[in-house]
N, CA, C and O of each residue as an XYZ file, in Angstrom:
840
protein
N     162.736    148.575     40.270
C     163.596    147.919     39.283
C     163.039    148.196     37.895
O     161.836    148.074     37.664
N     163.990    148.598     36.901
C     163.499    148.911     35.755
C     163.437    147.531     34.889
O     164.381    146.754     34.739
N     162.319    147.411     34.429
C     162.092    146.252     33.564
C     162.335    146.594     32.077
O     162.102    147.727     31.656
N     162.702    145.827     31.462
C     162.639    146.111     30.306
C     161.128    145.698     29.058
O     160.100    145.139     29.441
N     161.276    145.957     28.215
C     160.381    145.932     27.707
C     159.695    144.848     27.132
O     158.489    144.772     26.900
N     161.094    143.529     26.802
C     160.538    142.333     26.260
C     160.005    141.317     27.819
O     159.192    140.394     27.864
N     160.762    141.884     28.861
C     160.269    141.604     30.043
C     158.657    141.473     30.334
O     157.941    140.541     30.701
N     158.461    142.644     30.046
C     156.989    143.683     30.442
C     156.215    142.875     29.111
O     155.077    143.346     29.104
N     156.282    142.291     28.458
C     155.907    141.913     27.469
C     155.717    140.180     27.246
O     155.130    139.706     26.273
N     156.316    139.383     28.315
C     156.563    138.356     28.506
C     155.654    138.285     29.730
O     154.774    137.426     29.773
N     155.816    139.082     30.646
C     154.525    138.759     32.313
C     153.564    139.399     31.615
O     152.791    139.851     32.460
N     153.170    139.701     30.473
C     151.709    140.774     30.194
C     151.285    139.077     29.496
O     150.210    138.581     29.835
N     152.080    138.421     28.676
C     151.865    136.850     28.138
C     151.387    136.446     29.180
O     150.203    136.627     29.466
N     152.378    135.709     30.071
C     151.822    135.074     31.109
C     150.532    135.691     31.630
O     149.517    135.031     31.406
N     150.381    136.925     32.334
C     149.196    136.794     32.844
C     148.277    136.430     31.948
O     147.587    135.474     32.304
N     147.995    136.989     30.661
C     146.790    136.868     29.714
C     146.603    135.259     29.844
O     145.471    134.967     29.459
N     147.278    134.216     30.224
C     147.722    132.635     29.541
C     146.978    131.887     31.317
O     146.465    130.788     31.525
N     147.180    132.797     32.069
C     146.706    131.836     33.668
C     145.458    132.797     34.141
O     144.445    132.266     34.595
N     145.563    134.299     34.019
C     143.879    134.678     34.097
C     142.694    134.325     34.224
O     141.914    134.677     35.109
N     142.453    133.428     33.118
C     141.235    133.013     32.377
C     141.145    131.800     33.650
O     140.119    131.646     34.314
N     142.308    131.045     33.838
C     141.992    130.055     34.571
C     141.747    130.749     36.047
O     141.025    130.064     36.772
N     142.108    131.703     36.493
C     142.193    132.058     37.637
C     140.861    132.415     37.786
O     140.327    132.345     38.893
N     140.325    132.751     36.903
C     138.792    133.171     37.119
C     138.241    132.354     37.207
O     137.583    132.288     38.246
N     138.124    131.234     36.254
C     137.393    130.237     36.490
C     137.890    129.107     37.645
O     137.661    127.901     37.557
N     138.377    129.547     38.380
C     138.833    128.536     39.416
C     138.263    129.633     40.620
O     138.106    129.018     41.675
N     137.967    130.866     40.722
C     137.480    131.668     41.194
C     135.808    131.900     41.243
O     135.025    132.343     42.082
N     135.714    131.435     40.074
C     134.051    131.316     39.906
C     133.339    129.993     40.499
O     132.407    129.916     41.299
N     133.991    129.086     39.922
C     133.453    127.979     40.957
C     133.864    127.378     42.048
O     133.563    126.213     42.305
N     134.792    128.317     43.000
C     134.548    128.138     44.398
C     133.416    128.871     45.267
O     132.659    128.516     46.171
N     133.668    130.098     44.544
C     132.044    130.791     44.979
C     130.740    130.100     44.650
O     129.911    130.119     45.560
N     130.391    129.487     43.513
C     129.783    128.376     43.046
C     129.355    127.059     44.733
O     128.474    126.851     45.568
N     130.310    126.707     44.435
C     130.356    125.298     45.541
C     130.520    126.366     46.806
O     130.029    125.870     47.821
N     131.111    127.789     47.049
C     130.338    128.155     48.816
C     129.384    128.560     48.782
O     129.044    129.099     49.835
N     128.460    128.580     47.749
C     126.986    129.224     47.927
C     126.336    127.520     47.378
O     125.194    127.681     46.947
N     126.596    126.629     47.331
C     126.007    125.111     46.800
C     125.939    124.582     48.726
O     124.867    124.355     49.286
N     127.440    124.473     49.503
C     127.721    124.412     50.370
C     126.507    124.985     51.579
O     125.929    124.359     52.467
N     126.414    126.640     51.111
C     125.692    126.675     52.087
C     124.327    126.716     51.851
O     123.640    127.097     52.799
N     123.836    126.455     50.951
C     122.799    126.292     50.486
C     122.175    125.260     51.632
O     121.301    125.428     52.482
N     123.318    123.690     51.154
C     122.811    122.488     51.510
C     122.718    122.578     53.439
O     121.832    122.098     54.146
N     123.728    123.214     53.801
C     123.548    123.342     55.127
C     122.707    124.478     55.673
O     122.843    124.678     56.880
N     122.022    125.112     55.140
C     120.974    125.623     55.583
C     119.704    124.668     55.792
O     118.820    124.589     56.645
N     120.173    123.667     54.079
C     118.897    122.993     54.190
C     118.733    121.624     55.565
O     117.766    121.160     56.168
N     120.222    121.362     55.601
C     120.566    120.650     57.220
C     120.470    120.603     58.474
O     120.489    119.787     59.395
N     120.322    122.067     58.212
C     119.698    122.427     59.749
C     118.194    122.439     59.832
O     117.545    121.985     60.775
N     117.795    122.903     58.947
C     115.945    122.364     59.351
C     116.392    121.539     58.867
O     116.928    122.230     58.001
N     116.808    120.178     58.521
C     116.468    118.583     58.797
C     116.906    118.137     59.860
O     116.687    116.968     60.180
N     117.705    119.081     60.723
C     118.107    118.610     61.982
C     117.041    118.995     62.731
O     116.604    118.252     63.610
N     116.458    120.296     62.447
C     115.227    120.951     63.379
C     114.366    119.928     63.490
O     114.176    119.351     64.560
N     113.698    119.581     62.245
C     112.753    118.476     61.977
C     112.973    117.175     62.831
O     112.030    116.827     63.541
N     114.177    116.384     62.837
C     114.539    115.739     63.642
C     114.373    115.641     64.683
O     113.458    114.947     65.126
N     115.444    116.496     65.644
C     114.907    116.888     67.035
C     113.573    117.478     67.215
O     113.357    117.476     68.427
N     112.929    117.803     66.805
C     111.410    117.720     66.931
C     110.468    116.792     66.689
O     109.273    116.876     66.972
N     111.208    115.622     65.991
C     110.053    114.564     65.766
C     110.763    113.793     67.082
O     109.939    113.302     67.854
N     111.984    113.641     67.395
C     112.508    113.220     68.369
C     111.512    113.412     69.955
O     111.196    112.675     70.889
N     111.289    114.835     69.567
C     110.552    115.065     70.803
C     109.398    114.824     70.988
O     108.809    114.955     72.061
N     108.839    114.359     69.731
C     107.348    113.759     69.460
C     107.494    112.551     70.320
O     106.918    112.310     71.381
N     108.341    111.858     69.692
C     108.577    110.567     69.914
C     108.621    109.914     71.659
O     108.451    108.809     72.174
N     108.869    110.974     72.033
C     109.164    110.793     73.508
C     108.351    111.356     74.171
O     108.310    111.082     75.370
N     107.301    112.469     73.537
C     105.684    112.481     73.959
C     105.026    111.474     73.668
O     104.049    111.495     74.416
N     104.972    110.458     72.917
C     104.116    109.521     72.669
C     104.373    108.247     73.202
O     103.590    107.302     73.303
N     106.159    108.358     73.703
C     106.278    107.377     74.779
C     105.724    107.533     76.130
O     105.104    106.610     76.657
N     105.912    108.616     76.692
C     105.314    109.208     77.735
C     104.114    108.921     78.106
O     103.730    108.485     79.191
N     103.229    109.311     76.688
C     101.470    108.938     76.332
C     101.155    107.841     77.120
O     100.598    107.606     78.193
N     101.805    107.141     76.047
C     101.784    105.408     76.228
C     101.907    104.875     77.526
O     101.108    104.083     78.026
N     102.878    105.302     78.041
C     103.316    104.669     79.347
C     102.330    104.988     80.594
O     101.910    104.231     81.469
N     102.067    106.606     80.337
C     101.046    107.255     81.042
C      99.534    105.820     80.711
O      99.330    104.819     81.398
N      98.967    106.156     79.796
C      98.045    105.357     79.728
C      97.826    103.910     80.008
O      96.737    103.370     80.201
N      99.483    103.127     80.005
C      98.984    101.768     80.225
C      99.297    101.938     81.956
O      98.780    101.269     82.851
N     100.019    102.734     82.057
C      99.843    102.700     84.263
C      98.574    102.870     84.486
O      98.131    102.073     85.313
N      97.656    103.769     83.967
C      96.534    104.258     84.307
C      95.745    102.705     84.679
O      95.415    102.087     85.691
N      95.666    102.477     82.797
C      94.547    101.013     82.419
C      95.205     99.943     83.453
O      94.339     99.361     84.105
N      96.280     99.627     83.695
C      97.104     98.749     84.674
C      96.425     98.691     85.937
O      96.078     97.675     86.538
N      96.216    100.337     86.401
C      95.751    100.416     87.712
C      93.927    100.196     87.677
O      93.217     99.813     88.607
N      93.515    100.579     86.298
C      91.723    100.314     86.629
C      91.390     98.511     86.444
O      90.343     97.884     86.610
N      92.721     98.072     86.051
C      92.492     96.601     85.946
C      92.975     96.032     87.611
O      92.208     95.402     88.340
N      93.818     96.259     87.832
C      93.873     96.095     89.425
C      92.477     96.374     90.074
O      91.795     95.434     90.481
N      91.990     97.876     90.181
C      90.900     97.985     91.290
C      90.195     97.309     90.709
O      89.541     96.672     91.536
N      89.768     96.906     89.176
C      88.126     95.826     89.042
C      88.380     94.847     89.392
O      87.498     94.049     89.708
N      89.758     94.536     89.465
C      89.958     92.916     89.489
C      89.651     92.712     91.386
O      89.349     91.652     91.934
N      89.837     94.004     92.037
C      90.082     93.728     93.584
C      88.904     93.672     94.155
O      88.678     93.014     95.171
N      87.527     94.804     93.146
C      86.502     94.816     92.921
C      85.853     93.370     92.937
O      84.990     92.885     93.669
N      86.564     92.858     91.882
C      85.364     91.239     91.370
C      85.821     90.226     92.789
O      85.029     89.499     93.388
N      87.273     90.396     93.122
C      87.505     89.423     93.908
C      86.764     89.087     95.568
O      86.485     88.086     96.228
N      86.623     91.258     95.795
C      85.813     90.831     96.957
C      84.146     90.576     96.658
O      83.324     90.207     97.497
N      83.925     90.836     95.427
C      82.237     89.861     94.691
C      81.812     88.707     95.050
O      80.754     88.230     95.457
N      83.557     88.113     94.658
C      83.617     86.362     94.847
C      83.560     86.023     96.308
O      82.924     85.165     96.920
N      84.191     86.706     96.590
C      84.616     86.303     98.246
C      83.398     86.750     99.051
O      83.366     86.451    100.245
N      82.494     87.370     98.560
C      81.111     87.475     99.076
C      80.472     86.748     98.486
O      79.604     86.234     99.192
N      80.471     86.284     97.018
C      79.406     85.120     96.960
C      79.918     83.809     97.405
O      79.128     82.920     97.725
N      81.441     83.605     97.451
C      81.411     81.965     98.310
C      81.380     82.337     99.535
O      81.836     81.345    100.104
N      81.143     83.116    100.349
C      80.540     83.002    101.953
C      79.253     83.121    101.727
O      78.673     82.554    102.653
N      78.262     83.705    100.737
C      76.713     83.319    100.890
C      76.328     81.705    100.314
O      75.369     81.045    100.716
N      77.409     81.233     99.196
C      77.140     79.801     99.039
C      77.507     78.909     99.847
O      77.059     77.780     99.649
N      78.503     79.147    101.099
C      78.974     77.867    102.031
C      77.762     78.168    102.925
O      77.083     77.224    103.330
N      77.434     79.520    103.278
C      76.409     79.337    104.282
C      75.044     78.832    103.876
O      74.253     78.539    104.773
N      74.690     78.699    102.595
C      73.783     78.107    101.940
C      73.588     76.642    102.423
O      72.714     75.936    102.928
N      75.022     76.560    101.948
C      75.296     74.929    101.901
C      74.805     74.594    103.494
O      73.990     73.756    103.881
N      75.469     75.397    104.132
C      75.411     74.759    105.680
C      73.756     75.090    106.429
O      73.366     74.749    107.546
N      73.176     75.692    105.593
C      71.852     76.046    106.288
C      71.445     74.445    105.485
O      71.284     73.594    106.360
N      71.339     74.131    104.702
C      70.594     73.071    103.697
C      71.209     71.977    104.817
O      70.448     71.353    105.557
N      72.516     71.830    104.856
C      72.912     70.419    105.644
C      72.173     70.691    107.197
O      71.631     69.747    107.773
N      72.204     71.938    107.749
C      71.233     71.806    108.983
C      70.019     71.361    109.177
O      69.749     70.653    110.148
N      69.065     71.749    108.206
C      67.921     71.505    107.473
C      68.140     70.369    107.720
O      67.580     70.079    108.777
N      68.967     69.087    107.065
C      68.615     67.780    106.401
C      69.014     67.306    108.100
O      68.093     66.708    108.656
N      70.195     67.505    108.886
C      70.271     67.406    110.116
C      69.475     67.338    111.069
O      69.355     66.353    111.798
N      68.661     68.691    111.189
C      67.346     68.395    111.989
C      66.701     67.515    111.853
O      66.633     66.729    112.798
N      65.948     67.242    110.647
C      64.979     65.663    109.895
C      66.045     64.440    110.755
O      65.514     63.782    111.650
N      67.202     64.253    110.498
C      67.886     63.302    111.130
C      67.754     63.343    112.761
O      67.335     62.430    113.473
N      68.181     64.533    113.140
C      67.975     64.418    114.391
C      66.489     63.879    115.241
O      66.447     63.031    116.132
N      65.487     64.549    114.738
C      64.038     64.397    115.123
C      63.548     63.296    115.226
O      62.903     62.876    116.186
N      63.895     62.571    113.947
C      63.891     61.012    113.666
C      64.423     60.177    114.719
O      63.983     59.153    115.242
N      65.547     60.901    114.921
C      66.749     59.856    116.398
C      65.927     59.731    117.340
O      65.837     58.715    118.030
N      65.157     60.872    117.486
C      64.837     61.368    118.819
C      63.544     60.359    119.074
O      63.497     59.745    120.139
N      62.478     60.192    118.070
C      61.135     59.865    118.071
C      61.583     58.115    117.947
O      61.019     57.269    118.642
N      62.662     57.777    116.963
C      63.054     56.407    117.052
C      63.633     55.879    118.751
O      63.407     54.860    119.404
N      64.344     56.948    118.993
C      64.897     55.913    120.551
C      63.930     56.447    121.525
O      64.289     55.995    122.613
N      62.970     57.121    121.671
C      61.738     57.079    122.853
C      60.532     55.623    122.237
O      59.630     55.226    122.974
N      60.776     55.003    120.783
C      60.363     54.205    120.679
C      60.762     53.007    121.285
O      60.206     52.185    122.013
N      62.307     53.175    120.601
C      63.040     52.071    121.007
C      63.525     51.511    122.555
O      64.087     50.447    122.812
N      63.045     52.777    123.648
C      63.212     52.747    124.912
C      62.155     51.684    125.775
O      62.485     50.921    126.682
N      60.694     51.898    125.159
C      59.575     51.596    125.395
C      59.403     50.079    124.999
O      59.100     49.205    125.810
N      59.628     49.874    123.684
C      60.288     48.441    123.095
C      60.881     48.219    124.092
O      60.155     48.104    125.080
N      62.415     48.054    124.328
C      63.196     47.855    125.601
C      62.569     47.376    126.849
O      62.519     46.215    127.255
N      61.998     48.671    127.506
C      61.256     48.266    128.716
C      60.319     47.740    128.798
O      59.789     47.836    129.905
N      59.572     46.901    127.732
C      58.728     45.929    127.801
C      58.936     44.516    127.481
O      58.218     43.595    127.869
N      60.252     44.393    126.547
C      60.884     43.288    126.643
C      61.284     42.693    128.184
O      61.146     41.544    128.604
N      61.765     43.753    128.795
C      62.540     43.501    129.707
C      61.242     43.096    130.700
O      61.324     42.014    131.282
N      60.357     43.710    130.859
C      59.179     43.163    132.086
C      58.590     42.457    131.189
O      57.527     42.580    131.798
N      58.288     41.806    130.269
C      58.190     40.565    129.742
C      58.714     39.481    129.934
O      57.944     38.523    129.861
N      59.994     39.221    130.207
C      60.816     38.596    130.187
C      61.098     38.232    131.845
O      61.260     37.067    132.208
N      61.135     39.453    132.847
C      61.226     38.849    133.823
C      59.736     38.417    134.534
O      59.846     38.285    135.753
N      58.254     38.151    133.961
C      57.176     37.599    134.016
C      57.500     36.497    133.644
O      57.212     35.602    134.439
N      58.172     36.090    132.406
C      57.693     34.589    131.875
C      59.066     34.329    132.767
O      59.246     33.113    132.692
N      59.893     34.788    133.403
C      60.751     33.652    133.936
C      60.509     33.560    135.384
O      61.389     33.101    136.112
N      59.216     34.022    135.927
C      58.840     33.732    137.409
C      58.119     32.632    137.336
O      57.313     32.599    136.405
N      58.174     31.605    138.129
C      57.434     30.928    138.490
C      56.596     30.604    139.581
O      56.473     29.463    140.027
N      55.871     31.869    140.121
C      55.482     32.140    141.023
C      53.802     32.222    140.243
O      53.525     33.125    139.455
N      53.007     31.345    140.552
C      51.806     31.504    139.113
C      50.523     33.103    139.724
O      49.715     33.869    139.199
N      51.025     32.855    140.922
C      49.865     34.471    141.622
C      50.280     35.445    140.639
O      49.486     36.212    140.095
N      52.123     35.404    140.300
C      52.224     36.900    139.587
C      51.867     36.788    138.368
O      51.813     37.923    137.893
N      51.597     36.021    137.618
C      50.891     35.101    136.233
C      49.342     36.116    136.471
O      48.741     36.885    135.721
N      49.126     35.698    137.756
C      47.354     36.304    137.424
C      47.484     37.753    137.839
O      46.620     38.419    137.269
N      48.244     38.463    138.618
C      48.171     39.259    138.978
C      48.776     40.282    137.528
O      48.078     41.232    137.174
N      49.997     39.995    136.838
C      50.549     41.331    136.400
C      50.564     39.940    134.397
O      51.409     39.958    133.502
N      49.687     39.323    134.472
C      49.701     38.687    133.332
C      48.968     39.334    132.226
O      49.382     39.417    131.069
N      48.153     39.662    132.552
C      47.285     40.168    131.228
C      47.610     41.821    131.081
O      47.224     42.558    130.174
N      48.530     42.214    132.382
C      48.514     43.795    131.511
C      49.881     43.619    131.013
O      50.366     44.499    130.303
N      50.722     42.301    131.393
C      52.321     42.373    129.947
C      51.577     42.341    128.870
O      51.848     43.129    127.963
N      50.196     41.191    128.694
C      50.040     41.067    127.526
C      49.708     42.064    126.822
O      50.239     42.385    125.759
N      48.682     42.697    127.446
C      47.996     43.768    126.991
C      49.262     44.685    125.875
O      49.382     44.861    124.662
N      49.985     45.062    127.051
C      51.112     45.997    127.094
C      52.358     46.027    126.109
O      52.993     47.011    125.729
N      52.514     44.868    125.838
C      52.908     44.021    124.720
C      52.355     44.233    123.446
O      52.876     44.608    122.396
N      50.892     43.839    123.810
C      50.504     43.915    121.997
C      50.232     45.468    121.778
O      50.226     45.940    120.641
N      50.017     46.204    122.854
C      50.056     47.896    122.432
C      51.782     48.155    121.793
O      52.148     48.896    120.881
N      52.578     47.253    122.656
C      54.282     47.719    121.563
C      54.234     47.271    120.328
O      54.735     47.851    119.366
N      53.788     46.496    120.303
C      53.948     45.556    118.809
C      52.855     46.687    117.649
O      53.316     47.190    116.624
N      51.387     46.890    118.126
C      50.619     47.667    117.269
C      51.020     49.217    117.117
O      50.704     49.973    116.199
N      51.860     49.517    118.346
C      52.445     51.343    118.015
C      53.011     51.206    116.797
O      53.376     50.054    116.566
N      53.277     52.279    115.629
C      53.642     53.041    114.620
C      54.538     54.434    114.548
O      53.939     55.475    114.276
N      55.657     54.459    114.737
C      56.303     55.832    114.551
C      56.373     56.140    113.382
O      56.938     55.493    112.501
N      55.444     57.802    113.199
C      55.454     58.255    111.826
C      56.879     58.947    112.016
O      57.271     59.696    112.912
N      57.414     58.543    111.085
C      58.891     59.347    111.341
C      58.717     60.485    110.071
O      59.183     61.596    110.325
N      58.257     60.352    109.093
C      58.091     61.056    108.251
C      59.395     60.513    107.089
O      60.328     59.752    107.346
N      59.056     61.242    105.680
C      60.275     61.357    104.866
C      61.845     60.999    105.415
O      62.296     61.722    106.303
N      62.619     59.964    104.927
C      63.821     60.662    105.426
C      64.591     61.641    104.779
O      64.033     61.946    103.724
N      65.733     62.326    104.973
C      65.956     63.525    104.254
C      66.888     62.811    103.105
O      67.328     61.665    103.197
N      67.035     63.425    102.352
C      67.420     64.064    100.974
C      68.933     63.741    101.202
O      69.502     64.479    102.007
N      69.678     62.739    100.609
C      70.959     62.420    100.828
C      71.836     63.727     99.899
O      72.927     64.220    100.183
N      71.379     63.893     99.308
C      71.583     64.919     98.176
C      71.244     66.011     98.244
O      70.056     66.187     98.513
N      72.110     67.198     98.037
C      72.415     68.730     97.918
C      72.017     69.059     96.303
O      72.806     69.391     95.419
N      70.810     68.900     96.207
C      70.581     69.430     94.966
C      70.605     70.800     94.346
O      69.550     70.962     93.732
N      71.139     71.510     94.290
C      71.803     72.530     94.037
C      72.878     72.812     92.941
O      73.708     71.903     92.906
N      73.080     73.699     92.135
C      74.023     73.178     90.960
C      74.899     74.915     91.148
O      74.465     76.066     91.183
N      76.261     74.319     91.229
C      77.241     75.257     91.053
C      77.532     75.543     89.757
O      78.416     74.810     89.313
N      77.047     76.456     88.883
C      77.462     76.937     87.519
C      78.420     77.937     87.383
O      78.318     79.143     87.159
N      79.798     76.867     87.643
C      80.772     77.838     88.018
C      81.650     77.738     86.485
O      82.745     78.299     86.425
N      81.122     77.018     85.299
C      81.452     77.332     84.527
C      81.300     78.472     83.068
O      81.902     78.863     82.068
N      79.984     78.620     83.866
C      79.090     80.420     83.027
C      80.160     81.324     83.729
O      81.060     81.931     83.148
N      79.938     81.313     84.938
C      81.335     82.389     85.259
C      82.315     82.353     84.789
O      82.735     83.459     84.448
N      83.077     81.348     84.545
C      84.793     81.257     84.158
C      84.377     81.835     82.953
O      85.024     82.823     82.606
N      83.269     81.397     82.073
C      83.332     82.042     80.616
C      83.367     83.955     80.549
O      84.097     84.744     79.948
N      81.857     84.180     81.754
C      81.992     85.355     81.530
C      83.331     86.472     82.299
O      83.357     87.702     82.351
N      84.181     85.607     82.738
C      85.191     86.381     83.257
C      85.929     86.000     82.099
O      86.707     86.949     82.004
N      86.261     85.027     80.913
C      86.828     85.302     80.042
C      86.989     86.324     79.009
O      87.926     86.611     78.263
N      85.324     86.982     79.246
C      85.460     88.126     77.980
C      85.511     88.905     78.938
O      84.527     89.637     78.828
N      86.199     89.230     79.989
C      86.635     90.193     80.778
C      87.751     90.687     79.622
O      88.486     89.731     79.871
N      88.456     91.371     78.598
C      89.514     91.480     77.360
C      89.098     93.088     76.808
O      88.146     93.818     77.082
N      90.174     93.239     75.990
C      90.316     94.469     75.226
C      91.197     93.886     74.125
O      92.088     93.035     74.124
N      90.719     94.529     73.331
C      91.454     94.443     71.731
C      91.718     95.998     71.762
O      90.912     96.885     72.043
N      92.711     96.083     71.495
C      94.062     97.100     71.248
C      93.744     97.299     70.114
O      92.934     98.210     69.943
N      94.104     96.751     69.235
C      94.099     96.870     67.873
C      92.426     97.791     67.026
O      92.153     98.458     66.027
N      91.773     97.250     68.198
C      90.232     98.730     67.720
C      90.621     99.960     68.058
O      89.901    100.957     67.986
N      91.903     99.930     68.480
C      92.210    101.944     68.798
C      92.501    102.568     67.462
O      93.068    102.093     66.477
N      91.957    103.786     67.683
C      92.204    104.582     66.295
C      93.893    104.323     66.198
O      94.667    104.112     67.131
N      94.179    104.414     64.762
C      95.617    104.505     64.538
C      96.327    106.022     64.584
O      95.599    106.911     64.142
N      97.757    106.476     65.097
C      98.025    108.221     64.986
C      98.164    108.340     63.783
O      98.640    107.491     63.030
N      97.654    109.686     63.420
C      98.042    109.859     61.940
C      99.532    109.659     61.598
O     100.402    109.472     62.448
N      99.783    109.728     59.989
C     101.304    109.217     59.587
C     102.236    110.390     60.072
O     101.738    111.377     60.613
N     103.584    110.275     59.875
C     104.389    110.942     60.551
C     104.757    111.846     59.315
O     104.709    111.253     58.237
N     105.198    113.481     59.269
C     104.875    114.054     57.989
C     106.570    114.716     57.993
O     106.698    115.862     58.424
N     107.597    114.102     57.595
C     108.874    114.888     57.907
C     109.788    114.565     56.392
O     109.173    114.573     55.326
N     110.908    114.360     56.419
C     111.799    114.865     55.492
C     112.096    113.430     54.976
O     111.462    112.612     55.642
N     112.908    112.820     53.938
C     113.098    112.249     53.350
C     113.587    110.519     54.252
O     114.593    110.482     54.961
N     112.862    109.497     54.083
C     113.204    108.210     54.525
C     112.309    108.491     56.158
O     112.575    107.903     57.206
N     111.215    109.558     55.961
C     110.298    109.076     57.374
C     109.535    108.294     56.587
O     109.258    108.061     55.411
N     109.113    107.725     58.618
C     108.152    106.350     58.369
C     106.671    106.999     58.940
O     106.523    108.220     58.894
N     105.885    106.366     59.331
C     104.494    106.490     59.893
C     104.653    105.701     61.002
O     105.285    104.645     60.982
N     104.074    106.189     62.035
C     104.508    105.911     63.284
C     102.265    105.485     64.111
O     101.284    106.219     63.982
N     102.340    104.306     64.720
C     101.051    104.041     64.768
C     101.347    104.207     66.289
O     102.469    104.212     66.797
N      99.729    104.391     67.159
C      99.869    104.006     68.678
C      99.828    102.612     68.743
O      99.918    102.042     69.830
């Protein structure tokens, strides 16, 4: 199509009049896609960073968890440790106990024993005492009289050394409260563990302690 000249002269206006803008509307979109990708380059290592502290994070849960099953389980075996301790020292203290009460038993018994061979002898001289003075037959007076008497005043002058009696009392002292103490500082303080160093990442990290 043939244009004419005031035509050709009118779009040569126009363009000169929207150009300028076209460029500059051209310049700073290239502007903002190189701003654009600038920032998302810089997004992705903050995502890298991320998922990698992420994965820290879940090594040090791991750590953790690992270590308190461990300490969990060495507190179980000492504790199963101390318990069969105990359970061996109260079977050497009941048998203590029961050797000491045998001990004081025997003294009792021995005593029984030496008291009623006394007390038998007592007995059987009351008793032939008694059926002397109630005869009245006076021959048996002379015949079996002077050895009741005799026999008699030998019961009355005998002496059973019985000895000591025993010891009503278990003198012995259960210091079962030094133990309760020293099983109290059976403990750990946590807080004496070294702290992890701070956490070293991108903008709004924190420091992360064990």
């Amino acid at each position: 199509k043939n244009l004419k000249v005031s035509e050709l002269s009118e779009r040569f206006e126009h363009l000169n009049q929207v150009l300028p803008d076209m460029l500059r509307c051209l310049q700073e979109v290239k502007s903002l896609q190189s701003s654009v990708a600038e920032r998302v380059a810089i997004l992705e290592r903050r995502q890298e960073t991320e998922e990698g502290y992420l994965q820290t994070l879940q090594e040090h849960q791991e750590a953790i968890q690992g270590q308190s099953a461990i300490l969990q389980q060495n507190i179980k075996d000492c504790m199963a440790q101390l318990r069969q301790v105990l359970n061996e020292r109260e079977y050497y203290l009941l048998a203590k106990v029961k050797e000491i009460e045998a001990e004081k038993l025997s003294v009792i018994d021995r005593q029984r024993q030496q008291c009623t061979s006394l007390l038998e002898g007592i007995r059987a001289a009351d008793r032939q005492a008694r059926q002397t003075m109630a005869a009245d037959d006076f021959t048996i007076w002379l015949d079996h009289g002077r050895d009741v008497d005799q026999m008699l005043a030998e019961q009355n002058e005998l002496q059973m050394d019985y000895g000591p009696p025993p010891d009503l009392r278990f003198n012995c002292t259960l210091t079962v409260d030094l133990q309760r103490r020293i099983l109290e500082v059976i403990d750990f303080d946590e807080r004496k563990g070294a702290p992890s160093p701070p956490r070293v990442g991108g903008a709004g990290a924190s420091s992360i302690a064990d």
